[in-house]
Coordinates of C-alpha atoms in Angstrom, one line a residue:
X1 CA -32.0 -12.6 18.4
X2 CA -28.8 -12.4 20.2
X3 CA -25.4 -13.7 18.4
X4 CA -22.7 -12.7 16.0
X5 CA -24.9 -12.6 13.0
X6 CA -27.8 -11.1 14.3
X7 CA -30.0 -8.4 12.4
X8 CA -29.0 -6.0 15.3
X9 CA -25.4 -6.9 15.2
X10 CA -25.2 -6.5 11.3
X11 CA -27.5 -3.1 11.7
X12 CA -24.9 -1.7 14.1
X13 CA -22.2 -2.5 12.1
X14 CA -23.8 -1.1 9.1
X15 CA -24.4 1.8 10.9
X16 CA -21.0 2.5 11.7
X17 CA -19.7 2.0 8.8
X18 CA -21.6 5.2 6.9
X19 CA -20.3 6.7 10.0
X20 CA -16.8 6.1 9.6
X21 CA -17.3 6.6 5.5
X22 CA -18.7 10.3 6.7
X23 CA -15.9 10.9 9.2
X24 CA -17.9 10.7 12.2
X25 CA -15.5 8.8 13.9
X26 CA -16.5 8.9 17.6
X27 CA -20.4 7.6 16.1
X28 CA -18.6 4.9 14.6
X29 CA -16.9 4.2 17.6
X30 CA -19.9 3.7 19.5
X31 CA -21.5 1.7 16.7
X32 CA -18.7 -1.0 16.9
X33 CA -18.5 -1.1 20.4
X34 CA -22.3 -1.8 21.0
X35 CA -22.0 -4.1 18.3
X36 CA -19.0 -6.4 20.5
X37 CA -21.0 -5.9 23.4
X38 CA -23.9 -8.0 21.8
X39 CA -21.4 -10.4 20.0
X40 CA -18.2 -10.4 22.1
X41 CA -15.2 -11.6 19.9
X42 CA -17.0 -10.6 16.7
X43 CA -14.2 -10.3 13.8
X44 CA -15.5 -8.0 11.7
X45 CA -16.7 -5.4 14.7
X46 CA -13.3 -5.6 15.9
X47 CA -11.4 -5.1 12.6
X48 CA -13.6 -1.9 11.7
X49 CA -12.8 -0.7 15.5
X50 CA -8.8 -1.6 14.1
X51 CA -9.6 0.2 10.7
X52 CA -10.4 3.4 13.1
X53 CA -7.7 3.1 15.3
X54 CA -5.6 3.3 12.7
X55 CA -7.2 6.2 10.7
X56 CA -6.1 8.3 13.7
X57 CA -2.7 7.3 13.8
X58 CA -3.0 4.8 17.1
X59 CA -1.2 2.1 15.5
X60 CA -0.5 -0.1 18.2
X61 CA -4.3 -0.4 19.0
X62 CA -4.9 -1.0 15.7
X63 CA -2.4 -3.7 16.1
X64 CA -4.5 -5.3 18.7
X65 CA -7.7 -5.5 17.2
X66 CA -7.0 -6.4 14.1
X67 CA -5.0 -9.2 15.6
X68 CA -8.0 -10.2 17.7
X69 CA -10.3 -10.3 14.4
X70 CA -7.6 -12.6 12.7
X71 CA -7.8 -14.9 15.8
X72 CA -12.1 -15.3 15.4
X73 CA -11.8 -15.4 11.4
X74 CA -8.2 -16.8 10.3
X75 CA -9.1 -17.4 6.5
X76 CA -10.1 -13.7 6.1
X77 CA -7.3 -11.9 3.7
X78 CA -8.6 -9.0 4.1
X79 CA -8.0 -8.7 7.7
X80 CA -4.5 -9.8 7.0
X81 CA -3.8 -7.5 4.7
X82 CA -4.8 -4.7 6.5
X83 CA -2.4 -6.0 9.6
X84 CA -0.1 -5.8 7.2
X85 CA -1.1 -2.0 6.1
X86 CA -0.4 -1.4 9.6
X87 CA 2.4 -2.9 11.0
X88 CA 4.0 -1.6 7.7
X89 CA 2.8 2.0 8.8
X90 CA 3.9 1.6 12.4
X91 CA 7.8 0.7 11.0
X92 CA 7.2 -3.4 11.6
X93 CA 8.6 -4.2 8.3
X94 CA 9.0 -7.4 9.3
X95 CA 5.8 -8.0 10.8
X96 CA 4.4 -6.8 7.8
X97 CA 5.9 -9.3 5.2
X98 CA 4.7 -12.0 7.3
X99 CA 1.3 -10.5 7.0
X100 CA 1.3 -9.8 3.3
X101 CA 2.2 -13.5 3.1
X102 CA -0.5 -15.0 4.8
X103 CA -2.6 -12.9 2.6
X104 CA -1.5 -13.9 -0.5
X105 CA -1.4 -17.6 0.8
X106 CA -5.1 -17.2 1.3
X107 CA -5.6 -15.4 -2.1
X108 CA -2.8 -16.0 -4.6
X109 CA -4.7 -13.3 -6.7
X110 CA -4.1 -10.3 -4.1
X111 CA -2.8 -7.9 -6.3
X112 CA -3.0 -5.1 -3.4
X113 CA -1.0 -7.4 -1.3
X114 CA 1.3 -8.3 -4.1
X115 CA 2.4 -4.7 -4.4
X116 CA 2.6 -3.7 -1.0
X117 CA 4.6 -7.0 -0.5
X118 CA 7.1 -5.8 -3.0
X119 CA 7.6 -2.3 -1.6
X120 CA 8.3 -3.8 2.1
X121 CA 11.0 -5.8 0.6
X122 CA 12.5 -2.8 -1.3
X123 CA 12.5 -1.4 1.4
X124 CA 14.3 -3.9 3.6
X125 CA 16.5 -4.4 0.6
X126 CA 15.6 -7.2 -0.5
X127 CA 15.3 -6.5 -4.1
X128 CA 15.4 -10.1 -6.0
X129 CA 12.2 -10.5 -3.8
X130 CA 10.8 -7.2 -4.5
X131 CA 11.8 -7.6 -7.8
X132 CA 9.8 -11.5 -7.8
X133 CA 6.7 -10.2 -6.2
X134 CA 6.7 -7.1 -8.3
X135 CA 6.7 -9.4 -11.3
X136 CA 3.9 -11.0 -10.4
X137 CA 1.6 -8.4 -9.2
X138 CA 2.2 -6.9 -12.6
X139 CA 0.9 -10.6 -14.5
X140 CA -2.0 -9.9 -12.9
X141 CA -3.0 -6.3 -13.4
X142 CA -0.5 -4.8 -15.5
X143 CA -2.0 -1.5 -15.8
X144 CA -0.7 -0.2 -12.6
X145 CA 1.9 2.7 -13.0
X146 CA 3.3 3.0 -9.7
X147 CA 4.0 -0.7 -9.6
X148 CA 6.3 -0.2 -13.2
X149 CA 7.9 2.8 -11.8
X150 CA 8.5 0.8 -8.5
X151 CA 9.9 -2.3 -10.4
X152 CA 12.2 -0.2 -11.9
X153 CA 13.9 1.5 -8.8
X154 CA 14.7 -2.3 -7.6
X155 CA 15.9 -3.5 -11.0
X156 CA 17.9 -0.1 -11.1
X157 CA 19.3 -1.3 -7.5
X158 CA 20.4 -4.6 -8.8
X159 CA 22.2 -2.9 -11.8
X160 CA 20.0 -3.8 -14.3
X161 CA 19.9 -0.6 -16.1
X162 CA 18.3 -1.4 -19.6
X163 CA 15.3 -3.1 -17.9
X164 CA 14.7 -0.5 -14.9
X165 CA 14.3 2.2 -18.2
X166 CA 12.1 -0.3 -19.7
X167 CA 9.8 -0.3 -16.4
X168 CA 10.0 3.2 -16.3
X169 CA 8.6 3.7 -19.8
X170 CA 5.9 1.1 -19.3
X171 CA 5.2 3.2 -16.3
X172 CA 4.9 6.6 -18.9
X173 CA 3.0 4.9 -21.2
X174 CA 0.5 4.2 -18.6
X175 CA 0.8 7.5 -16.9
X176 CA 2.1 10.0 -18.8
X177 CA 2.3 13.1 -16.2
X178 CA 4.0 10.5 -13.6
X179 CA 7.0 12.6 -11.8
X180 CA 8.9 10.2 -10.2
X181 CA 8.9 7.8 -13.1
X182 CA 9.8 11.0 -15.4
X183 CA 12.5 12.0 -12.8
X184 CA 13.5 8.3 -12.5
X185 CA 13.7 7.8 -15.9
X186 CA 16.0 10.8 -16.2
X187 CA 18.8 9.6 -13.6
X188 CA 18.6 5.9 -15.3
X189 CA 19.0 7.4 -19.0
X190 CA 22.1 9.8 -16.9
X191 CA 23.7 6.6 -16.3
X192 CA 23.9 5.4 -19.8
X193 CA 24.9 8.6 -20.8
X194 CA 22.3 9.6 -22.8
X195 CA 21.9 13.0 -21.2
X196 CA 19.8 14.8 -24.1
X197 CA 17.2 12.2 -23.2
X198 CA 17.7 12.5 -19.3
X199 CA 17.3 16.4 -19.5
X200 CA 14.2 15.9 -21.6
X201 CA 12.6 13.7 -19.0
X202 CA 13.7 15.8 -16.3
X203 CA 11.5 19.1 -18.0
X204 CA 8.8 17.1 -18.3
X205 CA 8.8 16.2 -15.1
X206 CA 9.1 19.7 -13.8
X207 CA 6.4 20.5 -16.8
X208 CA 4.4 18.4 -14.7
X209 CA 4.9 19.8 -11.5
X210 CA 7.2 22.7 -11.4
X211 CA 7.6 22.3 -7.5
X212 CA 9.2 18.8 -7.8
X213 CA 12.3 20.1 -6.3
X214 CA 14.1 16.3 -6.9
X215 CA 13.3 17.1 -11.0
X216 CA 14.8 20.9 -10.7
X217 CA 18.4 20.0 -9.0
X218 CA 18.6 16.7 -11.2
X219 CA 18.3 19.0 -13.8
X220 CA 21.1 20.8 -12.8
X221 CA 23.2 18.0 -12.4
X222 CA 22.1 17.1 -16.0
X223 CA 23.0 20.2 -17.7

């Protein structure tokens, strides 16, 4: 049986996926290759062949083929949000929020796309978006740290001083040992003057990780 759902098809790319899982990247290759060869235009071969361009840094081919597997499987958010993994990678930041979008418009739900959404728009500087999409990646799993800690360097952007040092602590409370909301929550409690607090935050940052350099010279500053 010839055809994109094939036993052989689906053995190839089974195949080389434990390859690529295992590192064996030039296996995998091959796998994916013979797999198109049977099924020419098949979305998932080429989006694993994407996945491995982009593991070794050839973003642009990645870029390609990943495209390619959107154009034989539209509705797939997966694929979308991996385009937008890459183009975000590769410095497209616009490219990328265009991807992240489509994802979510096919899955309101995508958390993974939710947050990565937010950071390309912090990023951009668009922070009442950032700030918007960070809300509402943390309504739907809001037990993720970095996501907090990330909400509170855009509300800290817009000013909003009292709620960045609440994100920050909600990021603590989560993850204790987290530097950069330690070290973040330091320079926001600076600001308010409550420098006891700040220096506090900034040891146990560098309790944490006494190489965190960023902790060390804020420190400083603090003392």
């Amino acid at each position: 049986i010839r055809g994109r759902d094939s036993v052989a098809v689906r053995t190839l790319l089974d195949e080389g996926k434990r390859h690529h899982q295992a590192g064996r990247l030039s296996e995998a290759e091959r796998s994916y290759q013979l797999a198109i060869e049977m099924a020419p235009g098949h979305p998932e071969a080429l989006h694993l062949l994407g996945l491995l361009a982009y593991r070794v840094n050839r973003f642009e081919q990645a870029i390609e083929l990943i495209s390619q597997a959107i154009e034989g499987a539209p509705t797939n958010p997966l694929y979308q949000f991996n385009l937008g993994v890459v183009t975000q990678r590769a410095g497209k930041k616009e490219e990328a929020v265009r991807a992240y979008e489509r994802a979510i418009g096919l899955n309101p739900t995508y958390v993974e796309a939710l947050i990565n959404l937010g950071n390309v728009f912090k990023d951009l500087g668009r922070i009442d978006e950032a700030v918007d999409v960070y809300g509402k990646a943390l309504a739907l799993n809001p037990g993720h740290a970095d996501t907090h800690n990330n909400l509170g360097v855009a509300l800290k952007e817009r000013g909003k001083l009292a709620d960045a040092i609440s994100a920050y602590r909600n990021a603590l409370r989560l993850k204790p040992t987290h530097v950069e909301a330690l070290n973040n929550l330091g320079l926001a409690l600076m600001e308010t003057g409550a420098v006891d607090e700040a220096i506090s935050s900034f040891e146990r940052a560098r309790a944490v990780q006494p190489s965190y350099g960023k902790a060390l010279y804020n420190l400083g500053m603090a003392w």
